[in-house]
Coordinates of N, CA, C and O in Angstrom, one line a residue:
M28 N 50.4 147.5 83.4 CA 49.7 146.4 84.0 C 50.4 145.1 83.7 O 51.2 145.0 82.8
A29 N 50.2 144.1 84.5 CA 50.9 142.9 84.4 C 50.6 142.1 83.1 O 49.5 142.2 82.6
R30 N 51.6 141.4 82.6 CA 51.5 140.6 81.4 C 50.8 139.3 81.7 O 50.6 139.0 82.9
P31 N 50.3 138.6 80.7 CA 49.6 137.3 81.0 C 50.4 136.4 81.8 O 51.7 136.4 81.8
V32 N 49.7 135.5 82.6 CA 50.4 134.6 83.5 C 50.9 133.4 82.7 O 50.5 133.2 81.5
G33 N 51.8 132.6 83.3 CA 52.2 131.4 82.8 C 53.6 131.3 82.3 O 54.1 130.2 82.1
S34 N 54.3 132.4 82.3 CA 55.7 132.3 81.9 C 56.6 131.9 83.1 O 56.3 132.2 84.2
K35 N 57.7 131.3 82.8 CA 58.7 130.9 83.8 C 59.2 132.1 84.5 O 59.4 132.1 85.8
S36 N 59.5 133.1 83.8 CA 60.1 134.3 84.4 C 59.1 135.0 85.3 O 59.4 135.5 86.4
K37 N 57.8 135.1 84.9 CA 56.8 135.7 85.8 C 56.6 134.9 87.0 O 56.5 135.4 88.1
N38 N 56.6 133.5 86.9 CA 56.5 132.7 88.1 C 57.7 132.9 89.0 O 57.5 132.9 90.2
A39 N 58.9 133.0 88.4 CA 60.1 133.3 89.2 C 60.0 134.6 90.0 O 60.4 134.7 91.2
I40 N 59.4 135.6 89.4 CA 59.2 136.9 90.0 C 58.3 136.7 91.2 O 58.6 137.2 92.3
L41 N 57.1 136.1 91.0 CA 56.2 135.9 92.1 C 56.7 135.1 93.2 O 56.5 135.5 94.4
K42 N 57.4 134.1 92.9 CA 58.1 133.3 94.0 C 59.1 134.1 94.8 O 59.1 134.1 96.0
A43 N 59.9 134.9 94.0 CA 60.9 135.7 94.7 C 60.3 136.8 95.6 O 60.7 137.0 96.7
V44 N 59.2 137.4 95.1 CA 58.5 138.4 95.9 C 57.9 137.8 97.2 O 58.0 138.4 98.2
E45 N 57.3 136.6 97.0 CA 56.7 135.9 98.2 C 57.8 135.7 99.3 O 57.6 136.0 100.5
T46 N 59.0 135.3 98.8 CA 60.1 135.0 99.8 C 60.6 136.4 100.4 O 60.8 136.5 101.6
L47 N 60.7 137.4 99.5 CA 61.2 138.7 100.0 C 60.2 139.3 101.0 O 60.6 139.9 102.0
I48 N 58.9 139.2 100.7 CA 57.9 139.7 101.6 C 57.9 139.0 103.0 O 57.9 139.6 104.0
A49 N 58.1 137.7 102.9 CA 58.1 136.9 104.2 C 59.3 137.2 105.0 O 59.3 137.1 106.2
T50 N 60.4 137.7 104.4 CA 61.6 137.9 105.1 C 61.9 139.4 105.4 O 62.5 139.8 106.4
Q51 N 61.4 140.3 104.5 CA 61.7 141.7 104.6 C 60.5 142.6 104.7 O 60.6 143.8 105.1
G52 N 59.3 142.1 104.3 CA 58.2 143.0 104.3 C 58.1 143.6 102.9 O 59.0 143.6 102.1
V53 N 56.9 144.2 102.6 CA 56.7 144.8 101.3 C 57.5 146.1 101.1 O 58.1 146.3 100.0
N54 N 57.5 146.9 102.1 CA 58.1 148.3 101.9 C 59.6 148.2 101.7 O 60.1 149.1 101.1
A55 N 60.2 147.2 102.2 CA 61.7 147.1 102.2 C 62.2 146.6 100.8 O 63.4 146.7 100.6
I56 N 61.4 146.2 99.9 CA 61.9 145.6 98.7 C 61.6 146.5 97.5 O 60.7 147.3 97.5
S57 N 62.6 146.4 96.6 CA 62.4 147.2 95.3 C 62.4 146.3 94.1 O 62.6 145.1 94.3
L58 N 62.1 146.8 93.0 CA 62.1 146.0 91.8 C 63.5 145.5 91.5 O 63.7 144.4 91.0
H59 N 64.5 146.2 91.9 CA 65.9 145.7 91.7 C 66.1 144.5 92.6 O 66.7 143.5 92.2
D60 N 65.7 144.6 93.9 CA 65.8 143.4 94.8 C 65.0 142.2 94.2 O 65.5 141.1 94.3
I61 N 63.9 142.5 93.6 CA 63.1 141.4 93.1 C 63.8 140.7 91.9 O 63.9 139.5 91.8
A62 N 64.4 141.5 91.1 CA 65.2 141.0 89.9 C 66.3 140.2 90.4 O 66.6 139.0 89.9
L63 N 67.0 140.6 91.4 CA 68.2 139.8 91.9 C 67.7 138.5 92.5 O 68.3 137.5 92.3
A64 N 66.6 138.6 93.3 CA 66.1 137.4 94.0 C 65.6 136.4 93.0 O 65.7 135.1 93.2
A65 N 65.0 136.9 91.9 CA 64.4 136.0 90.8 C 65.5 135.5 89.8 O 65.2 134.7 88.9
H66 N 66.7 136.1 90.0 CA 67.8 135.8 89.0 C 67.4 136.2 87.6 O 67.6 135.4 86.6
L67 N 66.8 137.4 87.5 CA 66.4 137.9 86.2 C 66.9 139.3 86.1 O 67.3 140.0 87.1
S68 N 66.9 139.8 84.9 CA 67.3 141.2 84.7 C 66.1 142.1 85.1 O 65.0 141.7 85.1
Q69 N 66.4 143.4 85.4 CA 65.4 144.3 85.7 C 64.4 144.5 84.5 O 63.2 144.7 84.7
G70 N 65.0 144.4 83.3 CA 64.2 144.6 82.1 C 63.1 143.5 82.1 O 62.0 143.8 81.6
T71 N 63.5 142.3 82.5 CA 62.5 141.2 82.4 C 61.4 141.5 83.5 O 60.2 141.2 83.2
V72 N 61.8 142.0 84.6 CA 60.8 142.3 85.7 C 59.9 143.4 85.1 O 58.6 143.3 85.2
Y73 N 60.4 144.4 84.5 CA 59.6 145.5 84.0 C 58.8 145.0 82.8 O 57.7 145.6 82.5
Y74 N 59.2 144.0 82.1 CA 58.4 143.5 81.0 C 57.1 142.9 81.5 O 56.0 143.1 80.9
H75 N 57.2 142.3 82.7 CA 56.0 141.7 83.3 C 55.2 142.6 84.1 O 54.0 142.6 84.2
Y76 N 55.9 143.5 84.8 CA 55.3 144.4 85.8 C 55.8 145.8 85.7 O 57.0 146.0 85.8
E77 N 55.0 146.8 85.6 CA 55.4 148.2 85.5 C 55.8 148.7 86.9 O 56.7 149.6 87.0
T78 N 55.1 148.2 88.0 CA 55.3 148.7 89.3 C 55.3 147.5 90.3 O 54.8 146.5 90.0
K79 N 55.8 147.8 91.5 CA 55.8 146.8 92.6 C 54.3 146.6 92.9 O 54.0 145.4 93.3
D80 N 53.5 147.6 92.9 CA 52.0 147.4 93.2 C 51.4 146.3 92.2 O 50.6 145.6 92.7
D81 N 51.8 146.3 91.0 CA 51.3 145.3 90.1 C 51.6 143.9 90.5 O 50.8 143.0 90.4
I82 N 52.8 143.8 91.0 CA 53.3 142.5 91.5 C 52.4 142.1 92.8 O 52.0 141.0 92.9
I83 N 52.3 143.1 93.7 CA 51.5 142.8 94.9 C 50.0 142.4 94.5 O 49.5 141.5 95.2
F84 N 49.5 143.1 93.5 CA 48.1 142.7 93.0 C 48.1 141.2 92.7 O 47.2 140.4 93.2
D85 N 49.1 140.7 92.0 CA 49.2 139.3 91.6 C 49.4 138.4 92.8 O 48.9 137.3 92.9
I86 N 50.2 138.9 93.8 CA 50.5 138.1 95.0 C 49.2 137.9 95.8 O 48.9 136.9 96.3
I87 N 48.4 139.0 95.9 CA 47.1 139.0 96.6 C 46.2 137.9 96.0 O 45.6 137.1 96.6
V88 N 46.1 138.0 94.6 CA 45.3 137.1 93.9 C 45.7 135.6 94.1 O 45.0 134.7 94.5
K89 N 47.0 135.4 94.0 CA 47.6 134.1 94.1 C 47.4 133.6 95.6 O 47.0 132.4 95.8
H90 N 47.7 134.4 96.5 CA 47.6 134.0 97.9 C 46.2 133.6 98.3 O 46.0 132.5 98.9
I91 N 45.2 134.4 98.0 CA 43.8 134.1 98.5 C 43.2 133.0 97.6 O 42.5 132.1 98.1
D92 N 43.5 133.0 96.3 CA 43.0 132.0 95.4 C 43.5 130.6 95.8 O 42.8 129.6 95.8
A93 N 44.8 130.5 96.2 CA 45.4 129.2 96.6 C 44.7 128.8 97.9 O 44.3 127.6 98.0
L94 N 44.5 129.6 98.9 CA 43.8 129.3 100.1 C 42.4 128.8 99.8 O 41.9 127.8 100.3
K95 N 41.7 129.6 99.0 CA 40.3 129.2 98.6 C 40.2 127.9 97.9 O 39.4 127.1 98.2
Q96 N 41.1 127.7 96.9 CA 41.1 126.5 96.2 C 41.4 125.2 97.0 O 40.7 124.2 96.9
E97 N 42.4 125.3 97.9 CA 42.7 124.2 98.8 C 41.4 123.9 99.7 O 41.1 122.7 99.9
Y98 N 40.8 124.9 100.1 CA 39.6 124.7 101.0 C 38.4 124.1 100.2 O 37.8 123.1 100.6
I99 N 38.2 124.5 98.9 CA 37.1 124.0 98.1 C 37.4 122.5 97.8 O 36.5 121.7 97.8
E100 N 38.7 122.2 97.4 CA 39.1 120.8 97.1 C 38.9 120.0 98.3 O 38.4 118.8 98.2
W101 N 39.3 120.5 99.5 CA 39.1 119.7 100.7 C 37.6 119.4 101.0 O 37.2 118.3 101.4
L102 N 36.8 120.4 100.8 CA 35.3 120.2 101.0 C 34.8 119.1 100.1 O 34.0 118.3 100.4
A103 N 35.3 119.2 98.8 CA 34.8 118.2 97.8 C 35.2 116.8 98.2 O 34.5 115.8 98.0
R104 N 36.4 116.6 98.7 CA 36.9 115.3 99.1 C 36.1 114.8 100.3 O 36.1 113.6 100.5
H105 N 35.5 115.6 101.1 CA 34.8 115.2 102.3 C 33.3 115.5 102.2 O 32.7 115.9 103.1
E106 N 32.8 115.2 101.0 CA 31.4 115.4 100.7 C 30.5 114.7 101.7 O 29.5 115.3 102.1
T107 N 30.9 113.5 102.1 CA 30.0 112.7 102.9 C 30.4 112.5 104.3 O 29.6 112.0 105.1
D108 N 31.6 112.9 104.7 CA 32.1 112.6 106.0 C 32.5 113.9 106.8 O 33.3 113.8 107.7
L109 N 31.9 115.0 106.5 CA 32.4 116.2 107.1 C 31.5 116.5 108.4 O 30.3 116.7 108.3
T110 N 32.2 116.5 109.5 CA 31.6 116.8 110.8 C 32.1 118.2 111.2 O 33.1 118.7 110.8
S111 N 31.3 118.7 112.2 CA 31.8 120.0 112.7 C 33.1 119.9 113.4 O 34.0 120.8 113.2
D112 N 33.4 118.8 114.1 CA 34.7 118.6 114.7 C 35.8 118.7 113.7 O 36.8 119.4 113.9
R113 N 35.7 117.9 112.6 CA 36.7 117.8 111.6 C 36.8 119.1 110.9 O 37.9 119.6 110.5
F114 N 35.7 119.8 110.6 CA 35.7 121.0 109.9 C 36.5 122.1 110.6 O 37.4 122.7 110.0
F115 N 36.3 122.3 111.9 CA 37.1 123.3 112.6 C 38.5 122.9 112.8 O 39.4 123.7 112.7
E116 N 38.7 121.6 113.1 CA 40.1 121.1 113.3 C 41.0 121.4 112.1 O 42.1 121.9 112.2
V117 N 40.5 121.0 110.9 CA 41.3 121.2 109.7 C 41.4 122.6 109.3 O 42.4 123.1 108.9
L118 N 40.3 123.3 109.4 CA 40.3 124.7 109.0 C 41.2 125.6 109.8 O 42.0 126.3 109.3
F119 N 41.2 125.4 111.1 CA 42.1 126.1 112.0 C 43.6 125.7 111.7 O 44.5 126.5 111.7
Y120 N 43.8 124.4 111.5 CA 45.2 124.0 111.3 C 45.7 124.5 109.9 O 46.8 125.1 109.8
K121 N 44.9 124.3 108.9 CA 45.3 124.7 107.6 C 45.4 126.2 107.4 O 46.3 126.7 106.8
G122 N 44.5 126.9 108.1 CA 44.4 128.3 107.9 C 45.6 129.0 108.6 O 46.0 130.1 108.2
V123 N 46.2 128.4 109.6 CA 47.2 129.1 110.3 C 48.6 128.4 110.1 O 49.6 129.1 109.9
K124 N 48.7 127.1 110.2 CA 50.0 126.4 110.3 C 50.4 125.8 108.9 O 51.4 126.1 108.4
L125 N 49.5 124.9 108.4 CA 50.0 124.1 107.3 C 50.4 124.8 106.1 O 51.4 124.5 105.5
F126 N 49.6 125.9 105.7 CA 50.0 126.6 104.5 C 51.1 127.6 104.7 O 51.6 128.2 103.8
N127 N 51.5 127.8 106.0 CA 52.5 128.7 106.3 C 52.4 130.1 105.6 O 53.3 130.7 105.1
R128 N 51.1 130.5 105.5 CA 50.8 131.8 104.8 C 50.5 132.9 105.8 O 50.2 134.0 105.4
A129 N 50.7 132.6 107.1 CA 50.3 133.7 108.1 C 51.1 135.0 107.9 O 50.5 136.0 107.9
K130 N 52.4 134.9 107.7 CA 53.2 136.1 107.6 C 52.8 136.8 106.3 O 52.7 138.1 106.3
M131 N 52.7 136.1 105.2 CA 52.3 136.7 104.0 C 50.9 137.4 104.1 O 50.7 138.6 103.7
H132 N 50.0 136.8 104.8 CA 48.7 137.4 105.0 C 48.8 138.7 105.7 O 48.2 139.7 105.3
I133 N 49.5 138.7 106.8 CA 49.7 140.0 107.6 C 50.4 141.1 106.8 O 50.0 142.2 106.8
F134 N 51.4 140.7 106.1 CA 52.1 141.7 105.2 C 51.2 142.3 104.2 O 51.2 143.5 103.9
L135 N 50.4 141.4 103.6 CA 49.5 141.9 102.6 C 48.4 142.9 103.2 O 48.1 143.9 102.6
I136 N 47.9 142.5 104.3 CA 46.9 143.3 105.0 C 47.6 144.7 105.4 O 47.0 145.7 105.2
N137 N 48.8 144.6 105.9 CA 49.5 145.8 106.3 C 49.7 146.7 105.0 O 49.5 148.0 105.1
E138 N 50.1 146.2 103.9 CA 50.3 147.0 102.7 C 49.0 147.6 102.3 O 48.9 148.7 101.8
C139 N 47.9 146.8 102.4 CA 46.6 147.3 102.0 C 46.0 148.4 102.9 O 45.2 149.2 102.5
M140 N 46.5 148.4 104.1 CA 46.1 149.5 105.1 C 46.9 150.8 104.9 O 46.6 151.8 105.4
S141 N 47.9 150.7 104.1 CA 48.7 151.9 103.8 C 47.9 152.8 102.9 O 46.8 152.6 102.6
D142 N 48.6 153.8 102.4 CA 47.9 154.7 101.5 C 47.8 154.2 100.1 O 48.2 154.9 99.1
N143 N 47.3 153.0 99.9 CA 47.2 152.4 98.6 C 45.8 151.9 98.4 O 45.5 150.7 98.6
P144 N 44.9 152.7 98.0 CA 43.5 152.3 97.9 C 43.3 151.2 96.8 O 42.4 150.4 96.9
Q145 N 44.1 151.2 95.8 CA 43.9 150.1 94.8 C 44.3 148.7 95.4 O 43.5 147.8 95.1
L146 N 45.3 148.6 96.1 CA 45.7 147.4 96.8 C 44.6 147.0 97.8 O 44.2 145.8 97.8
K147 N 44.1 147.9 98.5 CA 43.1 147.7 99.5 C 41.8 147.1 98.8 O 41.2 146.1 99.3
T148 N 41.4 147.8 97.7 CA 40.2 147.3 97.0 C 40.4 145.9 96.5 O 39.5 145.1 96.6
K149 N 41.6 145.6 95.9 CA 41.9 144.2 95.4 C 41.8 143.2 96.5 O 41.3 142.1 96.4
F150 N 42.4 143.6 97.6 CA 42.5 142.6 98.8 C 41.1 142.4 99.3 O 40.7 141.2 99.6
I151 N 40.3 143.4 99.4 CA 38.9 143.3 99.9 C 38.1 142.4 99.0 O 37.3 141.5 99.4
E152 N 38.3 142.6 97.7 CA 37.6 141.8 96.7 C 37.9 140.3 96.8 O 37.0 139.4 96.9
K153 N 39.2 140.0 97.0 CA 39.6 138.6 97.1 C 39.2 138.0 98.5 O 38.9 136.9 98.6
Y154 N 39.3 138.8 99.5 CA 38.9 138.4 100.8 C 37.4 138.0 100.9 O 37.0 137.1 101.5
R155 N 36.6 138.8 100.2 CA 35.2 138.5 100.1 C 34.9 137.2 99.4 O 34.0 136.4 99.7
E156 N 35.7 136.9 98.4 CA 35.6 135.6 97.7 C 36.0 134.5 98.7 O 35.3 133.4 98.7
W157 N 37.0 134.7 99.5 CA 37.3 133.7 100.5 C 36.2 133.5 101.5 O 35.8 132.4 101.9
Q158 N 35.6 134.6 102.0 CA 34.4 134.6 102.9 C 33.3 133.8 102.3 O 32.7 133.0 103.0
A159 N 33.0 134.0 101.0 CA 31.9 133.3 100.3 C 32.2 131.8 100.3 O 31.3 131.0 100.5
A160 N 33.5 131.4 100.0 CA 33.8 130.0 100.0 C 33.7 129.4 101.4 O 33.2 128.2 101.5
L161 N 34.1 130.1 102.4 CA 34.0 129.6 103.7 C 32.6 129.4 104.1 O 32.2 128.4 104.7
L162 N 31.7 130.3 103.7 CA 30.3 130.1 104.0 C 29.7 128.9 103.4 O 28.8 128.2 104.0
V163 N 30.2 128.5 102.2 CA 29.7 127.2 101.6 C 29.9 126.1 102.5 O 29.0 125.2 102.7
G164 N 31.1 126.0 103.1 CA 31.4 124.9 104.0 C 30.6 124.9 105.3 O 30.1 123.9 105.8
V165 N 30.4 126.1 105.8 CA 29.7 126.3 107.0 C 28.2 125.9 106.8 O 27.6 125.2 107.6
K166 N 27.7 126.2 105.7 CA 26.3 125.9 105.4 C 26.1 124.3 105.3 O 25.1 123.8 105.6
R167 N 27.2 123.7 104.8 CA 27.1 122.2 104.7 C 27.2 121.6 106.1 O 26.5 120.7 106.4
V168 N 28.1 122.1 106.9 CA 28.3 121.5 108.2 C 27.2 121.8 109.2 O 26.8 121.0 110.0
F169 N 26.7 123.0 109.1 CA 25.6 123.5 110.0 C 24.4 123.8 109.2 O 23.8 124.8 109.3
S170 N 23.9 122.8 108.4 CA 22.8 123.0 107.5 C 21.5 123.3 108.2 O 20.6 123.9 107.7
S171 N 21.4 122.9 109.5 CA 20.1 123.2 110.2 C 20.2 124.4 111.0 O 19.2 124.8 111.6
H172 N 21.3 125.1 111.0 CA 21.4 126.3 111.8 C 20.7 127.5 111.1 O 20.9 127.7 109.9
P173 N 20.0 128.4 111.8 CA 19.3 129.5 111.2 C 20.2 130.6 110.7 O 19.8 131.4 109.9
D174 N 21.5 130.7 111.2 CA 22.3 131.8 110.8 C 23.7 131.3 110.5 O 24.7 131.6 111.2
P175 N 23.9 130.6 109.4 CA 25.3 130.1 109.0 C 26.3 131.3 108.7 O 27.5 131.1 108.9
E176 N 25.7 132.4 108.3 CA 26.6 133.5 108.0 C 27.3 134.0 109.3 O 28.5 134.4 109.3
A177 N 26.6 134.0 110.4 CA 27.2 134.3 111.7 C 28.3 133.4 112.1 O 29.4 133.8 112.6
I178 N 28.1 132.1 111.9 CA 29.1 131.1 112.2 C 30.3 131.3 111.3 O 31.4 131.2 111.8
A179 N 30.1 131.5 110.0 CA 31.2 131.8 109.1 C 32.0 133.0 109.5 O 33.2 133.0 109.5
H180 N 31.3 134.0 110.0 CA 31.9 135.3 110.4 C 32.8 135.0 111.7 O 33.9 135.5 111.7
I181 N 32.2 134.3 112.6 CA 33.0 134.0 113.8 C 34.2 133.2 113.5 O 35.3 133.4 114.0
T182 N 34.0 132.2 112.6 CA 35.1 131.3 112.2 C 36.2 132.2 111.6 O 37.4 132.0 111.9
L183 N 35.9 133.1 110.7 CA 36.8 133.9 110.0 C 37.5 134.9 111.0 O 38.8 135.0 111.0
L184 N 36.8 135.4 112.0 CA 37.4 136.2 113.0 C 38.4 135.4 113.8 O 39.5 135.9 114.1
L185 N 38.1 134.2 114.2 CA 39.0 133.3 114.9 C 40.3 133.0 114.0 O 41.4 133.1 114.6
L186 N 40.1 132.7 112.8 CA 41.2 132.4 111.9 C 42.1 133.6 111.8 O 43.4 133.5 111.9
D187 N 41.5 134.8 111.6 CA 42.4 136.0 111.5 C 43.1 136.3 112.7 O 44.3 136.6 112.7
G188 N 42.4 136.1 113.9 CA 43.1 136.3 115.2 C 44.2 135.3 115.4 O 45.3 135.7 115.9
M189 N 44.0 134.1 115.0 CA 45.1 133.1 115.2 C 46.3 133.4 114.3 O 47.4 133.1 114.7
I190 N 46.0 133.9 113.1 CA 47.1 134.3 112.2 C 47.9 135.4 112.8 O 49.1 135.4 112.8
V191 N 47.2 136.4 113.4 CA 48.0 137.5 114.0 C 48.8 137.0 115.1 O 50.0 137.3 115.3
Q192 N 48.3 136.1 116.0 CA 49.0 135.6 117.1 C 50.2 134.7 116.6 O 51.3 134.8 117.2
E193 N 50.0 134.0 115.5 CA 51.1 133.2 115.0 C 52.2 134.1 114.5 O 53.4 133.9 114.8
V194 N 51.9 135.2 113.8 CA 52.9 136.1 113.3 C 53.6 136.8 114.4 O 54.9 137.0 114.4
L195 N 52.9 137.2 115.4 CA 53.5 137.9 116.6 C 54.3 137.0 117.5 O 55.1 137.5 118.3
G196 N 54.0 135.7 117.3 CA 54.8 134.8 118.2 C 54.3 134.8 119.6 O 55.1 134.4 120.5
T197 N 53.1 135.2 119.8 CA 52.5 135.2 121.2 C 52.4 133.7 121.6 O 52.2 132.8 120.8
P198 N 52.4 133.5 122.9 CA 52.2 132.1 123.4 C 50.9 131.6 122.9 O 49.8 132.3 123.0
P199 N 50.9 130.5 122.2 CA 49.7 130.0 121.5 C 48.6 129.5 122.6 O 49.0 129.0 123.6
F200 N 47.4 129.8 122.2 CA 46.3 129.3 123.0 C 46.2 127.8 122.7 O 46.4 127.4 121.5
D201 N 45.9 127.0 123.7 CA 45.8 125.6 123.5 C 44.7 125.3 122.4 O 43.5 125.5 122.6
Q202 N 45.2 124.9 121.2 CA 44.2 124.7 120.1 C 43.2 123.6 120.4 O 42.1 123.7 120.0
K203 N 43.6 122.6 121.2 CA 42.6 121.6 121.6 C 41.4 122.2 122.4 O 40.3 121.9 122.2
R204 N 41.8 123.1 123.3 CA 40.7 123.8 124.0 C 39.8 124.6 123.1 O 38.6 124.6 123.3
L205 N 40.4 125.3 122.2 CA 39.6 126.1 121.2 C 38.7 125.2 120.4 O 37.5 125.5 120.2
L206 N 39.3 124.1 120.0 CA 38.5 123.1 119.2 C 37.3 122.5 120.0 O 36.2 122.4 119.5
D207 N 37.6 122.3 121.3 CA 36.6 121.7 122.2 C 35.4 122.7 122.3 O 34.2 122.4 122.3
V208 N 35.8 124.0 122.5 CA 34.7 125.0 122.6 C 33.9 125.1 121.3 O 32.7 125.2 121.3
M209 N 34.6 125.1 120.2 CA 33.9 125.2 118.9 C 33.1 124.0 118.6 O 32.0 124.1 118.1
K210 N 33.5 122.8 119.0 CA 32.8 121.6 118.9 C 31.5 121.7 119.8 O 30.4 121.3 119.3
H211 N 31.7 122.2 121.0 CA 30.5 122.4 121.9 C 29.5 123.4 121.2 O 28.3 123.1 121.2
L212 N 30.0 124.5 120.7 CA 29.1 125.4 120.1 C 28.5 124.8 118.9 O 27.3 125.0 118.6
G213 N 29.2 124.0 118.1 CA 28.7 123.3 117.0 C 27.6 122.4 117.3 O 26.6 122.3 116.6
G214 N 27.7 121.7 118.5 CA 26.7 120.8 118.9 C 25.4 121.5 119.4 O 24.3 121.0 119.4
N215 N 25.6 122.8 119.8 CA 24.5 123.6 120.3 C 23.9 124.5 119.2 O 23.1 125.3 119.5
L216 N 24.5 124.5 118.0 CA 24.1 125.4 117.0 C 22.9 124.9 116.2 O 22.7 123.8 115.9

């Protein structure tokens, strides 16, 4: 299992793996590749992680926790001025473009869909935490709506779909049109 967090070498490993996943995918990299990319010995990598799956566990935690933390901090900064327009605009932009996490998100989901039930369980656990955090914001913005969970679910479906489209490089849907539709729905919710 992974050693405690906080060391420079462990952070270098995680950063190297994120870069390798974004460029090569999870299956194409080995612990040797990771050691080379992190400019560390294989022994140092093995000191922190026994397997590549252990590293992927930490990447999943880091990936979703960072997304969730940014979102929670953003909600806190906009305690008094959060409108449905701004909520959807920022959420869609940050969720897909600004954090540049789309490719990592897809690679992690792909890895979790493989024959690795432990990774899948970890990803589902962290994804549910993200869903719960998203629901907090939806409840604030749509406080009078009888079913904020449905709004949060639709929002998450849109985000996930936009991420897939971003990674596939499909012609983007006009984000302004999408925001206009969501704003209209928000006004009718």
